[in-house]
Tab-separated table of C-alpha atoms in Angstrom:
chain	number	residue	atom	x	y	z
D	1	MET	CA	-7.028	17.039	-5.896
D	2	ASN	CA	-8.324	18.517	-9.102
D	3	LEU	CA	-11.742	20.054	-9.699
D	4	LEU	CA	-13.305	16.907	-11.179
D	5	GLU	CA	-12.281	14.699	-8.248
D	6	ARG	CA	-13.455	17.312	-5.756
D	7	GLY	CA	-16.807	17.469	-7.541
D	8	LEU	CA	-17.185	13.691	-7.513
D	9	LEU	CA	-16.292	13.413	-3.835
D	10	SER	CA	-18.445	16.314	-2.635
D	11	LYS	CA	-22.009	15.816	-1.517
D	12	PRO	CA	-24.746	16.666	-4.028
D	13	GLY	CA	-25.858	20.283	-3.754
D	14	SER	CA	-22.673	21.534	-2.123
D	15	CYS	CA	-20.547	23.448	-4.591
D	16	ASP	CA	-17.240	24.551	-3.127
D	17	GLU	CA	-15.313	24.932	-6.348
D	18	ASP	CA	-13.952	28.313	-5.258
D	19	SER	CA	-12.250	26.991	-2.140
D	20	GLY	CA	-8.710	25.879	-2.853
D	21	SER	CA	-8.155	24.064	0.435
D	22	GLU	CA	-9.185	20.537	1.170
D	23	ASP	CA	-11.533	20.830	4.151
D	24	GLU	CA	-12.626	17.196	4.013
D	25	THR	CA	-13.419	15.728	7.416
D	26	ILE	CA	-11.163	12.791	8.238
D	27	LEU	CA	-13.015	10.052	10.100
D	28	TYR	CA	-10.065	7.689	10.598
D	29	THR	CA	-6.346	7.849	9.886
D	30	ALA	CA	-4.342	4.641	9.604
D	31	SER	CA	-0.769	4.517	10.842
D	32	PHE	CA	2.291	2.968	9.225
D	33	GLN	CA	5.097	4.255	11.489
D	34	GLU	CA	4.935	1.511	14.137
D	35	MET	CA	5.150	-1.144	11.422
D	36	GLU	CA	8.155	0.403	9.638
D	37	ASP	CA	10.857	-1.840	11.115
D	38	ASN	CA	8.873	-5.058	10.663
D	39	PHE	CA	7.897	-4.062	7.110
D	40	VAL	CA	11.534	-3.378	6.152
D	41	LYS	CA	12.692	-6.632	7.783
D	42	TYR	CA	9.973	-8.596	5.948
D	43	GLN	CA	10.861	-7.088	2.573
D	44	THR	CA	14.596	-7.543	3.250
D	45	ALA	CA	14.140	-11.223	4.132
D	46	GLN	CA	12.080	-11.761	1.005
D	47	TRP	CA	14.701	-9.955	-1.149
D	48	ALA	CA	17.532	-11.975	0.412
D	49	LEU	CA	15.740	-15.285	-0.231
D	50	TYR	CA	15.133	-14.358	-3.883
D	51	SER	CA	18.781	-13.275	-4.142
D	52	LEU	CA	20.054	-16.567	-2.758
D	53	LEU	CA	17.909	-18.512	-5.215
D	54	LEU	CA	19.182	-16.424	-8.119
D	55	ILE	CA	22.807	-16.862	-6.992
D	56	LEU	CA	22.322	-20.606	-7.252
D	57	ALA	CA	20.493	-20.340	-10.566
D	58	TRP	CA	22.369	-17.726	-12.609
D	59	GLY	CA	24.632	-15.755	-10.287
D	60	PHE	CA	22.484	-12.635	-10.732
D	61	GLY	CA	21.535	-12.745	-7.058
D	62	LEU	CA	24.950	-11.400	-6.099
D	63	PHE	CA	24.043	-8.061	-7.700
D	64	MET	CA	20.731	-8.144	-5.868
D	65	LEU	CA	22.546	-8.567	-2.549
D	66	LEU	CA	24.823	-5.629	-3.366
D	67	TYR	CA	21.710	-3.533	-4.090
D	68	LEU	CA	20.175	-4.438	-0.695
D	69	PRO	CA	21.181	-1.231	1.202
D	70	VAL	CA	19.602	0.926	-1.516
D	71	ARG	CA	16.491	-1.242	-1.441
D	72	ARG	CA	16.194	-0.828	2.342
D	73	HIS	CA	16.462	2.959	1.943
D	74	ILE	CA	13.717	2.920	-0.686
D	75	LEU	CA	11.482	0.769	1.540
D	76	ARG	CA	11.917	3.132	4.513
D	77	LYS	CA	11.111	6.200	2.415
D	78	ASP	CA	8.125	4.374	0.936
D	79	ILE	CA	6.484	3.429	4.233
D	80	GLN	CA	7.300	6.805	5.843
D	81	SER	CA	5.450	8.630	3.075
D	82	ARG	CA	2.252	6.562	3.182
D	83	LYS	CA	-1.004	8.178	4.243
D	84	LEU	CA	-4.274	6.296	4.474
D	85	TYR	CA	-7.452	7.846	5.760
D	86	VAL	CA	-11.200	7.534	5.592
D	87	THR	CA	-13.373	10.548	4.828
D	88	PRO	CA	-17.195	10.624	4.799
D	89	ASN	CA	-17.122	10.011	1.036
D	90	ALA	CA	-13.991	8.011	0.222
D	91	ILE	CA	-10.931	6.067	1.271
D	92	VAL	CA	-7.809	8.030	0.333
D	93	TYR	CA	-4.396	6.383	-0.027
D	94	LYS	CA	-1.385	8.573	-0.853
D	95	TYR	CA	2.275	7.695	-1.080
D	96	ARG	CA	5.573	8.839	-2.535
D	97	LYS	CA	7.900	6.001	-3.441
D	98	PRO	CA	11.465	6.519	-4.677
D	99	VAL	CA	12.146	4.844	-7.998
D	100	PRO	CA	14.665	1.941	-7.986
D	101	PHE	CA	17.503	4.462	-8.348
D	102	PRO	CA	16.591	7.241	-5.876
D	103	CYS	CA	18.578	9.893	-7.748
D	104	PHE	CA	15.896	9.789	-10.478
D	105	GLY	CA	13.118	11.120	-8.246
D	106	VAL	CA	9.961	9.723	-6.708
D	107	LEU	CA	6.731	8.136	-7.880
D	108	LYS	CA	3.689	9.911	-6.453
D	109	LYS	CA	0.369	8.093	-6.308
D	110	GLU	CA	-2.988	8.998	-4.879
D	111	LYS	CA	-5.888	6.577	-4.930
D	112	HIS	CA	-9.473	7.411	-4.027
D	113	VAL	CA	-12.060	4.693	-3.504
D	114	LEU	CA	-15.591	6.001	-3.089
D	115	LEU	CA	-17.226	4.505	0.006
D	116	PRO	CA	-20.493	3.568	-1.745
D	117	SER	CA	-18.493	1.403	-4.178
D	118	VAL	CA	-16.709	-0.556	-1.422
D	119	ALA	CA	-18.017	-4.106	-1.074
D	120	ASP	CA	-15.625	-5.340	1.600
D	121	VAL	CA	-12.269	-4.744	3.265
D	122	VAL	CA	-10.296	-7.985	3.392
D	123	ILE	CA	-7.393	-8.429	5.808
D	124	GLU	CA	-4.882	-11.020	4.632
D	125	GLN	CA	-1.837	-12.586	6.167
D	126	GLY	CA	-0.879	-15.600	4.191
D	127	ILE	CA	-0.543	-16.848	0.671
D	128	HIS	CA	-2.287	-14.632	-1.841
D	129	GLN	CA	-1.642	-13.058	-5.224
D	130	ASN	CA	-0.514	-9.453	-5.548
D	131	SER	CA	-1.102	-7.195	-8.546
D	132	THR	CA	1.703	-8.869	-10.528
D	133	GLY	CA	0.242	-12.333	-9.966
D	134	ILE	CA	3.120	-13.475	-7.743
D	135	SER	CA	2.156	-15.452	-4.672
D	136	ARG	CA	3.685	-14.227	-1.439
D	137	SER	CA	4.685	-16.422	1.451
D	138	GLY	CA	2.461	-16.385	4.491
D	139	TYR	CA	5.208	-17.627	6.787
D	140	LEU	CA	7.302	-14.466	6.455
D	141	GLN	CA	4.216	-12.283	6.868
D	142	SER	CA	3.227	-13.993	10.094
D	143	LEU	CA	6.830	-13.988	11.338
D	144	PHE	CA	7.118	-10.201	10.966
D	145	GLY	CA	3.439	-9.368	11.647
D	146	VAL	CA	2.778	-7.793	8.239
D	147	TYR	CA	-0.805	-7.664	6.950
D	148	PHE	CA	-2.298	-6.846	3.558
D	149	ILE	CA	-5.536	-4.924	3.262
D	150	ARG	CA	-7.503	-5.431	0.063
D	151	ILE	CA	-10.410	-3.102	-0.694
D	152	GLU	CA	-12.913	-4.899	-2.898
D	153	ASN	CA	-15.153	-2.883	-5.183
D	154	GLU	CA	-18.856	-3.540	-5.477
D	155	ASP	CA	-20.391	-4.691	-8.778
D	156	VAL	CA	-17.046	-4.901	-10.540
D	157	ARG	CA	-16.239	-8.087	-12.398
D	158	ARG	CA	-12.477	-7.929	-12.297
D	159	PRO	CA	-9.906	-10.250	-10.781
D	160	PRO	CA	-8.879	-9.621	-7.145
D	161	SER	CA	-5.530	-8.323	-8.379
D	162	ASP	CA	-7.307	-5.165	-9.612
D	163	ASP	CA	-8.539	-4.271	-6.131
D	164	VAL	CA	-6.664	-1.688	-4.070
D	165	GLN	CA	-4.035	-3.477	-1.959
D	166	ILE	CA	-2.242	-1.836	0.952
D	167	GLN	CA	0.568	-3.392	2.950
D	168	GLY	CA	1.934	-2.457	6.370
D	169	VAL	CA	-1.027	-0.897	8.205
D	170	VAL	CA	-0.575	-1.114	11.984
D	171	TYR	CA	-4.124	-1.978	13.105
D	172	PRO	CA	-5.859	-3.403	10.030
D	173	SER	CA	-8.997	-4.498	11.912
D	174	ALA	CA	-9.541	-0.945	13.240
D	175	PHE	CA	-9.254	0.383	9.673
D	176	ARG	CA	-11.746	-2.232	8.477
D	177	LYS	CA	-14.217	-1.250	11.230
D	178	ALA	CA	-13.861	2.429	10.333
D	179	VAL	CA	-14.564	1.755	6.651
D	180	LEU	CA	-17.529	-0.527	7.317
D	181	ALA	CA	-18.943	1.998	9.804
D	182	GLY	CA	-18.722	4.669	7.104
D	183	LEU	CA	-20.859	2.562	4.761
């Protein structure tokens, strides 16, 4: 975390710019490990259904089916690298996701949502729109027990697709309670 982010997340009056370590107290840590198999099965089923449709339409789905083992590897590495925790000042979500061809490296992302700006934590399992505007099937989510968590920002007039969306948390209601208790 760079100096600006540390300054924004620290309490007013406490200047710890000299300390290089992150001594932030973690109030709650969400887990993804128990959901790994169900998450990979859900994504695989969704990929296979899209592939079958594209085989019937243009034949491109055959290449998608051949890519399936690589996709499963990427999904496993993705969910194994996820870290989600609540601190006294923010919700922190970090992950390292391999790019579509793993030999080209990984995509590292870190998102911080300040707790005072959180309006609500929505738990979804059903039809909704993701950040690309594509609706996802609720049947597959309920079949594999996969939930989406959407963190809505306060006083922001943007579409729901701009909110932070997290998929695959084991106990989403416990995470929601931890965030709302921190407000």
